[in-house]
Coordinates of C-alpha atoms in Angstrom, one line a residue:
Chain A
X1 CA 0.0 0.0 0.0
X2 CA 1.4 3.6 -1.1
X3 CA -0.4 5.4 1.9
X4 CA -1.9 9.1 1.3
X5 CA 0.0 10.6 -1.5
X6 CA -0.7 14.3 -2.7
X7 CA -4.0 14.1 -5.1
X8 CA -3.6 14.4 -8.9
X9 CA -4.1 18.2 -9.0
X10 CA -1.2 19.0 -6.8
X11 CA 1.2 16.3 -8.2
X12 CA -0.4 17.9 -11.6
X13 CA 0.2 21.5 -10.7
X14 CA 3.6 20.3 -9.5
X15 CA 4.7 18.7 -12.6
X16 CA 3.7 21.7 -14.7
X17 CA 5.0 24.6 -12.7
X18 CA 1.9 25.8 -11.9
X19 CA 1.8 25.6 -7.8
X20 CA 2.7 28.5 -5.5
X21 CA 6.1 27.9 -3.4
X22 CA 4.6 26.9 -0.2
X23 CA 2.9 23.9 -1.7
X24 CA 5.3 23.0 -3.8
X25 CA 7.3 22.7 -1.0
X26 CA 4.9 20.8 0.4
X27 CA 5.0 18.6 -2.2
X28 CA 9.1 18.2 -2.2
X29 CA 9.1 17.6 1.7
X30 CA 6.8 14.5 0.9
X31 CA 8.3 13.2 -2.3
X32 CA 11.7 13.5 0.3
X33 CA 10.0 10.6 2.3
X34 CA 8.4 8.6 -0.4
X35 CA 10.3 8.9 -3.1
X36 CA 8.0 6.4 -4.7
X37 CA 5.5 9.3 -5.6
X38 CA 8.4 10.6 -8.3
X39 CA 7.1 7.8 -10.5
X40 CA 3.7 9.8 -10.6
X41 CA 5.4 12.9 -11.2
X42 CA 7.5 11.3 -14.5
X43 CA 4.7 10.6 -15.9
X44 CA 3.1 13.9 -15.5
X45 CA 6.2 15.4 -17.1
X46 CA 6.3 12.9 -20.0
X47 CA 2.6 14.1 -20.8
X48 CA 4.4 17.3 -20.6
X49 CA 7.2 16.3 -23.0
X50 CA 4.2 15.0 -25.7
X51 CA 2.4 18.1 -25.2
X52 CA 5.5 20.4 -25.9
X53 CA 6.5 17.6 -28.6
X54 CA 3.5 17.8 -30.4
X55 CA 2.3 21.8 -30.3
X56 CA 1.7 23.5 -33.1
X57 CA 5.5 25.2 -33.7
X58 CA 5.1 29.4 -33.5
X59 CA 7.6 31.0 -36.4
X60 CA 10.7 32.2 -34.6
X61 CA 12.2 35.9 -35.4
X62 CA 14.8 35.8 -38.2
X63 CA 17.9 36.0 -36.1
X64 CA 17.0 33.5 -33.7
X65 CA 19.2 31.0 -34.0
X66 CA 22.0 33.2 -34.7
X67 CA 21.1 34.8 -31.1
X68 CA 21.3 31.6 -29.7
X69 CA 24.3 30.4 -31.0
X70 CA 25.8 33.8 -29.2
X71 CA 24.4 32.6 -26.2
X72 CA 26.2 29.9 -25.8
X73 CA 29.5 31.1 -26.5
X74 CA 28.4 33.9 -23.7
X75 CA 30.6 32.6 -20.4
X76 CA 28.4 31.4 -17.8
X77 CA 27.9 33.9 -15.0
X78 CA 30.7 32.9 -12.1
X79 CA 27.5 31.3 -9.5
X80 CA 27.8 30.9 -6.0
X81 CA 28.8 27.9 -4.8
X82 CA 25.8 26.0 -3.0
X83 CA 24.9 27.3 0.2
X84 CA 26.2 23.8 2.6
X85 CA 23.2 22.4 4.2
X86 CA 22.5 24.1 7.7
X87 CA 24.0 22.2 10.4
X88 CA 20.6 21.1 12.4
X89 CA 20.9 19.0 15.7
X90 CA 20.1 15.9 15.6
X91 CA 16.2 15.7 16.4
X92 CA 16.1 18.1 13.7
X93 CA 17.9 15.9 11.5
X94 CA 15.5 12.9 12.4
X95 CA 12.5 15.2 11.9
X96 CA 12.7 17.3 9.2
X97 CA 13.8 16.4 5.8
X98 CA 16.4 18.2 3.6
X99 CA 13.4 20.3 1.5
X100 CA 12.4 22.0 4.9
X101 CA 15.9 22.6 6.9
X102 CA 16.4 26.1 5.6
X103 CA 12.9 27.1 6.6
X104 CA 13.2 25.3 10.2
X105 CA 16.6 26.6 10.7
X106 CA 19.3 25.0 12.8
X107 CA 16.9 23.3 15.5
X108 CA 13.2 22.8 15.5
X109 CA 13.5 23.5 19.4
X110 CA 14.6 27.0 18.9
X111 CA 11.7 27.9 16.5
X112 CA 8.4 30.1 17.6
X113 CA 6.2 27.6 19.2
X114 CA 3.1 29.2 20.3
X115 CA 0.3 26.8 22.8
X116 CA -2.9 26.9 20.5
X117 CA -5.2 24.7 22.9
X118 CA -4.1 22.1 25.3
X119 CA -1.5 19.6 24.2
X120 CA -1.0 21.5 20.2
X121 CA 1.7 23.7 19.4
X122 CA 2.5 25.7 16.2
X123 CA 5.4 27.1 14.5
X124 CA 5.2 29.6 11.9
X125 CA 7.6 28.7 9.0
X126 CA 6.6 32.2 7.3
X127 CA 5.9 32.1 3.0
X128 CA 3.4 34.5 3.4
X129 CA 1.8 36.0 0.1
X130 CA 3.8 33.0 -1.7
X131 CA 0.4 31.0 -1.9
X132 CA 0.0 29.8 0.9
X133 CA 1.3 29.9 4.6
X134 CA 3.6 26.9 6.1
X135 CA 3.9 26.2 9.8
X136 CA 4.6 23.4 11.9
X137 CA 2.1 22.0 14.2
X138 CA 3.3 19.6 17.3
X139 CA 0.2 17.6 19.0
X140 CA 0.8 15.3 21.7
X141 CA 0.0 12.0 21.9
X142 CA -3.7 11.0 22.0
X143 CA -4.8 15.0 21.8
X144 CA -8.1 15.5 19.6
X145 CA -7.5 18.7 17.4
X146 CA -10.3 20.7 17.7
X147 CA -13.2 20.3 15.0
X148 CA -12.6 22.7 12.4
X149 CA -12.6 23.7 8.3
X150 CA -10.8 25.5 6.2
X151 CA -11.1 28.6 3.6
X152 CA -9.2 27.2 1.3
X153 CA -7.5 24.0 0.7
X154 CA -5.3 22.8 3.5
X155 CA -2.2 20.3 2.8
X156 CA -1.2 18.3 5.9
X157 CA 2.2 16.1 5.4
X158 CA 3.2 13.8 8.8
X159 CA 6.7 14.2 9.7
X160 CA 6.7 12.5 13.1
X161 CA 4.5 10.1 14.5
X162 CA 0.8 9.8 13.2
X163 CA -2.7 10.7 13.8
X164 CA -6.5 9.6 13.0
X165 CA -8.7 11.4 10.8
X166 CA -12.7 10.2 9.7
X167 CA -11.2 6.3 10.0
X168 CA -7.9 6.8 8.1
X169 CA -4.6 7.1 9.2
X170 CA -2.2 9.0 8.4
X171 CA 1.8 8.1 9.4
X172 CA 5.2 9.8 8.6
X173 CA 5.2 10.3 4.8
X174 CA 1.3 10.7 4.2
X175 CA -0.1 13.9 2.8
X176 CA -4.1 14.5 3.8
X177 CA -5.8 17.2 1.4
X178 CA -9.0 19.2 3.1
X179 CA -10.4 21.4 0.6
X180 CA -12.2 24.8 1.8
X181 CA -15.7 23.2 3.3
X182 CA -14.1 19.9 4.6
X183 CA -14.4 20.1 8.4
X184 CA -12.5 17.6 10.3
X185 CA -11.0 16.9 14.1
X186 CA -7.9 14.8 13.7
X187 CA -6.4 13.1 16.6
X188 CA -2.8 12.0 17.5
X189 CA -1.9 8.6 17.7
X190 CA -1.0 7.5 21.5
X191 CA 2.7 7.3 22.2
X192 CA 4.6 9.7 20.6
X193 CA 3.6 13.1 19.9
X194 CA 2.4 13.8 16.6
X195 CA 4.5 16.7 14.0
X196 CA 3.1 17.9 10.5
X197 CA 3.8 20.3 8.2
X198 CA 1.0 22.1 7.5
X199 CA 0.4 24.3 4.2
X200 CA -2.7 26.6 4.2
X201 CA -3.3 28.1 0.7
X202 CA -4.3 31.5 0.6
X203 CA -7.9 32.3 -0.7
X204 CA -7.0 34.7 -3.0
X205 CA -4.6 33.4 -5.4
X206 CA -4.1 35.1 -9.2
X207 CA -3.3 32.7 -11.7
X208 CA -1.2 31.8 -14.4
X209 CA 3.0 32.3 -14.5
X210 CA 2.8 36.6 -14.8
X211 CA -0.4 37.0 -12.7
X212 CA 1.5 35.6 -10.3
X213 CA 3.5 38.6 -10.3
X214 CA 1.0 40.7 -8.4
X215 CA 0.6 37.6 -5.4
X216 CA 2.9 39.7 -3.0
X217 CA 0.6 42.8 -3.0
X218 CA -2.8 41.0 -2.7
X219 CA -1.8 39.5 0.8
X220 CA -3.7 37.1 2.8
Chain B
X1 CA 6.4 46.7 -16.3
X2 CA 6.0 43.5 -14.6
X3 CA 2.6 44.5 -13.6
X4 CA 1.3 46.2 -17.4
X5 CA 2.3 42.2 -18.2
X6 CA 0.4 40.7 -15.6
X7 CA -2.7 42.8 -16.7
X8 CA -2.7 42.3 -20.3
X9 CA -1.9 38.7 -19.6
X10 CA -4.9 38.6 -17.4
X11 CA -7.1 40.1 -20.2
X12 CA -6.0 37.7 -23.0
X13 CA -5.5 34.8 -20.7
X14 CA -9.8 33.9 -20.7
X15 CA -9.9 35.1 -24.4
X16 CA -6.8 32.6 -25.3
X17 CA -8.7 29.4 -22.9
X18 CA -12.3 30.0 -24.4
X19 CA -11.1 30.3 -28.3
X20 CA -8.6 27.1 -27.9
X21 CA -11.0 25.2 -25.8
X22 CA -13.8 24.8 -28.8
X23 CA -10.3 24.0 -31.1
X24 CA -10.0 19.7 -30.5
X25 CA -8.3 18.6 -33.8
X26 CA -5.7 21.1 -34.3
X27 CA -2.5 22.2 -31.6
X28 CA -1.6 18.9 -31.1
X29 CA -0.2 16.4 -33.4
X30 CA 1.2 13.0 -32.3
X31 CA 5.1 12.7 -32.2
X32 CA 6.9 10.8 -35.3
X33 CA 7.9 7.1 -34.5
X34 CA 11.2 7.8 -34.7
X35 CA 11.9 11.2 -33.8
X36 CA 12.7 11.2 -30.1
X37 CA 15.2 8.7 -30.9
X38 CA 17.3 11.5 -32.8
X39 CA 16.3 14.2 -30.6
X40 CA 17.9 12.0 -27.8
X41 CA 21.4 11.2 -30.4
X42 CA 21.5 15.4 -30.8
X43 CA 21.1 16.2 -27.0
X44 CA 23.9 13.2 -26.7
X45 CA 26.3 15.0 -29.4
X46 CA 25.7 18.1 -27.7
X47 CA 27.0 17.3 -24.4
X48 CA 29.6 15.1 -25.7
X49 CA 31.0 17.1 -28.4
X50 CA 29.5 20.4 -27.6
X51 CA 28.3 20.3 -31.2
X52 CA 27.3 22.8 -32.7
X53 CA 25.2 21.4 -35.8
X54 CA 23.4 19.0 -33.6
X55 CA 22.9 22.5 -31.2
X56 CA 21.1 23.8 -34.3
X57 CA 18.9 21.0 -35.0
X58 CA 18.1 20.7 -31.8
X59 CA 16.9 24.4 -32.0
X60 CA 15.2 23.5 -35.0
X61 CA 13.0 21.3 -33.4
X62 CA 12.3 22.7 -30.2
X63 CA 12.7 26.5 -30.1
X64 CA 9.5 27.2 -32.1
X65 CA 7.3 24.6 -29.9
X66 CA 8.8 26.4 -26.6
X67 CA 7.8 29.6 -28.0
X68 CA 3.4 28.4 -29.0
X69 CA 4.2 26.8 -25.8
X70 CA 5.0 29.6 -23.8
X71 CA 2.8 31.8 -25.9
X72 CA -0.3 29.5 -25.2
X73 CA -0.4 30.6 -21.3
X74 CA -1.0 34.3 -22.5
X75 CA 2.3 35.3 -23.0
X76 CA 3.1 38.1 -26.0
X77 CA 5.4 36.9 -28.7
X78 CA 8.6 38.3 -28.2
X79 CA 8.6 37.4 -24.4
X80 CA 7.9 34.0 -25.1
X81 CA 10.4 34.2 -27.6
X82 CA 13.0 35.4 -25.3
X83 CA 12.1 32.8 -22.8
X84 CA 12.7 30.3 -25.9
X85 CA 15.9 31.0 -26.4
X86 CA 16.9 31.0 -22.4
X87 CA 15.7 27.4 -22.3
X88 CA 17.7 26.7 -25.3
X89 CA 20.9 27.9 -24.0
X90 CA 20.1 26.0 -20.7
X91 CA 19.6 22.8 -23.3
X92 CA 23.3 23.6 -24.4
X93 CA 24.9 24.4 -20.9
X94 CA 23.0 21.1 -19.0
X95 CA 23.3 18.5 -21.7
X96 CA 25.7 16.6 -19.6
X97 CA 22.8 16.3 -17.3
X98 CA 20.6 14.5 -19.8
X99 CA 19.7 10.8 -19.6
X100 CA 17.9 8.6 -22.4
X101 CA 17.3 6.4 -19.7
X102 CA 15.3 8.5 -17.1
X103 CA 13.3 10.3 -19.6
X104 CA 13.0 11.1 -23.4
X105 CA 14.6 14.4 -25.0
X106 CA 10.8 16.5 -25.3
X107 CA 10.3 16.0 -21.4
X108 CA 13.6 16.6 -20.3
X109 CA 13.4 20.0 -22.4
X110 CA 9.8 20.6 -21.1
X111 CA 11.4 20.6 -17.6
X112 CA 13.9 22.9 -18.1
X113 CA 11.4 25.3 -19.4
X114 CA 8.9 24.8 -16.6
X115 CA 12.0 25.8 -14.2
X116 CA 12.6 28.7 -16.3
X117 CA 9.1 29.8 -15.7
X118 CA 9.0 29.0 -11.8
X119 CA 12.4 30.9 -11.9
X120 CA 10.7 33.7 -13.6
X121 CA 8.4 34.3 -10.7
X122 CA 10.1 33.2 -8.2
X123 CA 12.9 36.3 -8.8
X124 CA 9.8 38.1 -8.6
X125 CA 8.1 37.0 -5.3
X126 CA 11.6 36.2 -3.8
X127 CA 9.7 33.2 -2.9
X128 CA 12.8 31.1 -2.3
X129 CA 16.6 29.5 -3.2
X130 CA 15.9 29.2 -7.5
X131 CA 14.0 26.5 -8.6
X132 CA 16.9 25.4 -10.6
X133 CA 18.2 23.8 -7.0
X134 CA 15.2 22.2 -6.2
X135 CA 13.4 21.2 -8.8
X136 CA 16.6 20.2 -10.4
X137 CA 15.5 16.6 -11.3
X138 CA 19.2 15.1 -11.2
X139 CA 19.2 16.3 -7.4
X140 CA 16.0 15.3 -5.8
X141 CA 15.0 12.5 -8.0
X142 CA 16.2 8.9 -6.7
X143 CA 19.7 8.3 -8.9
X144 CA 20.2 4.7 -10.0
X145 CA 16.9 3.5 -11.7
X146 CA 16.0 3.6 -15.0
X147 CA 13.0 5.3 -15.4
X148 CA 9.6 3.5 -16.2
X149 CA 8.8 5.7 -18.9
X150 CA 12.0 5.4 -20.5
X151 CA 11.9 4.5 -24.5
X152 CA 8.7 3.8 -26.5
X153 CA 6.5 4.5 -23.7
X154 CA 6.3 7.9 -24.4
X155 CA 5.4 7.2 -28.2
X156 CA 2.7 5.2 -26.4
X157 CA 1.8 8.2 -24.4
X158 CA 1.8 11.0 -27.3
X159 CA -0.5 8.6 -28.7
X160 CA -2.8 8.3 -26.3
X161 CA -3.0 12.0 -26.1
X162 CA -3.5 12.3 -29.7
X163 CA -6.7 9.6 -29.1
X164 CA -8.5 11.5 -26.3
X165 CA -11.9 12.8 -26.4
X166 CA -12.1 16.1 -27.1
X167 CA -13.4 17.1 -23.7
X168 CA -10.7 15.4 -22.1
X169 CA -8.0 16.6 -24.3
X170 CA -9.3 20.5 -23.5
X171 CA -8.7 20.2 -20.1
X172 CA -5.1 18.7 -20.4
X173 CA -4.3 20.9 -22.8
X174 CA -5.2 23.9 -20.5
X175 CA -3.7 22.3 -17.7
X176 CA 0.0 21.7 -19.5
X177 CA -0.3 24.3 -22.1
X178 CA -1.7 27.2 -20.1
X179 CA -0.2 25.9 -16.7
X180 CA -3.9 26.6 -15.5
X181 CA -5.5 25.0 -12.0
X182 CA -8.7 23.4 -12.0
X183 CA -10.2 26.0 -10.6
X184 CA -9.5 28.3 -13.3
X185 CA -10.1 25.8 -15.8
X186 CA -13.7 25.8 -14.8
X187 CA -13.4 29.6 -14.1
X188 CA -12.3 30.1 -17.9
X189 CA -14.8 28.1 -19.5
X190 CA -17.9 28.0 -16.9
X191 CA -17.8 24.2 -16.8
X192 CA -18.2 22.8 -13.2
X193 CA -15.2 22.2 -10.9
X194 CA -16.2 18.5 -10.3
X195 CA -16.9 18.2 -14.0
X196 CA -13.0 19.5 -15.0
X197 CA -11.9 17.4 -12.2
X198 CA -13.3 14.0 -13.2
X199 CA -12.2 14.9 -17.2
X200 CA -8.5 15.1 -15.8
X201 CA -8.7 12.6 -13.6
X202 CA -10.1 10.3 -16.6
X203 CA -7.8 11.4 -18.9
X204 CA -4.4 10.9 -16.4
X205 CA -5.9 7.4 -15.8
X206 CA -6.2 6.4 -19.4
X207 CA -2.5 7.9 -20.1
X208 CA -1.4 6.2 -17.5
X209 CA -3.0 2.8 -18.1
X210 CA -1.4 3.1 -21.3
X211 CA 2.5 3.2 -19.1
X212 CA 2.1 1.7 -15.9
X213 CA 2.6 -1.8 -15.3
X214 CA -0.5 -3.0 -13.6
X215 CA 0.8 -3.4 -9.8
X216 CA 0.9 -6.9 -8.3

């Protein structure tokens, strides 16, 4: 059994370019512990490849290859050297996979936790106005979240430990998608306390790759 | 500037969905049997003998269909066009990257245009590090499989696409061409949410029937 992976639309949005940061980084964080979901992805991308393969071709400027073969002689811009991964202590490193350490920061102990009801804690991982807001929410073992919905959809990924939600289950890995309407009240799993990523898309959210452009100013 | 773009993008972005939505037969035309093979060989010569012949075939082939591709999101001409010829130059400086075995020549290029688009807006929103680290497939993907869709299967695929019911084939092309949600699928052509949702989902499922090995 695969467990909960992201539903078509994301993994489709995902594949095409089309999802805002925060759930695309969703998205990576889970494909981090199930790999097995990049098989889903490929495909998407090969139905991308056809589709670019077998568009109707637009007629290019007269100059246009001449311009690219400048371009390549151009020298590549000197690029920084990638940034090292953060050094994270080692809970951190157990908890939080590779897509999320430079939002978490160097230990998931030292981030904003903030009591929101007894036994649940949250973490603001900021991405405001980039479609969505990301925090981190800790619930301890056997602690009901109280009943609640959503304005728009909400992405839930399990990083540690595992909860109950309307008779599934959901375990390290597994992504549960709530769209605005669905109201639910998911509780922890006894024994260890439970920790998810969760990715709130913004209500108001302009489309398409240059509408985009305005997100920042139409904040959430 | 950005923002003049955004709105007349936003004007002609409806206008572009409802006029290529009623167009089913034309826009997409099934690969040749044995073209991705020598679009594969010219990616190959590229990054092994930084060739510049094969470079220009290679340009040939793909520069235009970047361009409608980019144009079909709403885009005007000569940005697409620019954007065209940044994914082209990408083609030349990552063909080293490139891998007959984890995916055929068209989606390999299609990627490196969908980064170049993330990238695009993402310099914009300073949303985070560039896509190009991590949506870089030879760092996040698994290293060490072939993958599934490697060789004929994607013949199989273009195919299928080509086969699709009309109604079916709008949505996907809205969804890959015009890098549209399914909300503003609907939105754009006033058909109901479920209703674009179950024409994706039956479309992806017959695509991928087509692929996948049934599971055991």
């Amino acid at each position: 059994m695969s467990g909960h992976i992201p539903p078509e639309e994301i993994l489709l949005g995902y594949a095409v370019g089309a999802l805002d940061a925060a759930p695309a980084l969703a998205v990576e964080t889970h494909l981090a512990l199930r790999p097995g979901t990049w098989a889903r992805i490929e495909m998407l991308e090969a139905v991308g490849g056809a589709m670019l393969d077998g568009i109707e071709p637009a007629p290019l400027s007269s100059d246009a290859l001449d311009r690219a073969l400048a371009g390549i002689e151009r020298p590549v811009a000197a690029e920084n050297p990638p940034a090292p991964p953060p050094a994270v202590d080692a809970e951190t490193a157990a908890l939080v996979p590779a897509p999320l350490r430079s939002l978490v920061g160097p230990s998931i102990h030292a981030l904003p936790w903030r009591r929101c009801g007894r036994g649940i804690e949250e973490a603001k991982l900021g991405m405001r106005g980039q479609g969505g807001n990301a925090r981190l929410l800790r619930i301890q073992p056997g602690v009901r979240v109280p009943r609640h919905t959503h304005r728009g959809t909400e992405l839930t990924l399990v990083l540690g430990g595992a909860y109950r939600d309307g008779g599934q289950h959901f375990a390290v890995g597994d992504m549960q998608y709530a769209d605005a309407g669905d109201d639910h009240a998911p509780q922890a799993d006894p024994g260890e306390p439970c920790l998810c990523l969760i990715v709130l898309e913004a209500p108001i959210r302009l489309t398409g790759p240059f509408g985009r452009f305005l997100n920042p100013i139409v904040r959430f | 500037m950005a923002l003049a773009i955004a709105a007349e993008f936003h004007s002609k972005r409806w206008d572009a969905a409802l006029t290529q939505s009623t167009d089913d037969a034309r826009g997409f035309a099934p690969r040749r049997a044995d073209g991705e093979g020598r679009l594969c060989d010219l990616v190959e010569a590229v990054a092994g003998g930084r060739d510049r012949a094969a470079f220009a075939e290679l340009f040939g082939h793909f520069a235009p269909r970047l361009k409608a591709f980019v144009m079909r999101s709403g885009t005007n001409p000569a940005v697409a066009e620019e954007l065209a010829q940044e994914t082209m130059v990408a083609v030349w400086r990552k063909a080293a990257t490139f891998d007959r075995r984890r995916a055929q020549a068209s989606t390999w290029v299609f990627t490196i245009i969908r980064n170049k688009r993330i990238d695009l807006i993402r310099r914009e929103t300073r949303a985070r590090p560039d896509a190009e680290d991590l949506y870089e497939t030879d760092h996040v993907k698994p290293d060490g499989e072939d993958s599934y869709l490697a060789g004929q299967q994607q013949q199989l695929l273009s195919d299928g696409i080509a086969t699709l019911p009309a109604e079916q084939a709008d949505m996907i092309r809205m969804a890959f061409y015009m890098d549209m949600r399914h909300s503003e699928i609907a939105e754009a052509t006033k058909i109901p949410l479920g209703t674009v949702k179950s024409r994706i989902r039956l479309a992806l499922g017959r695509l991928r029937d087509l692929v996948e090995e049934p599971e055991v």
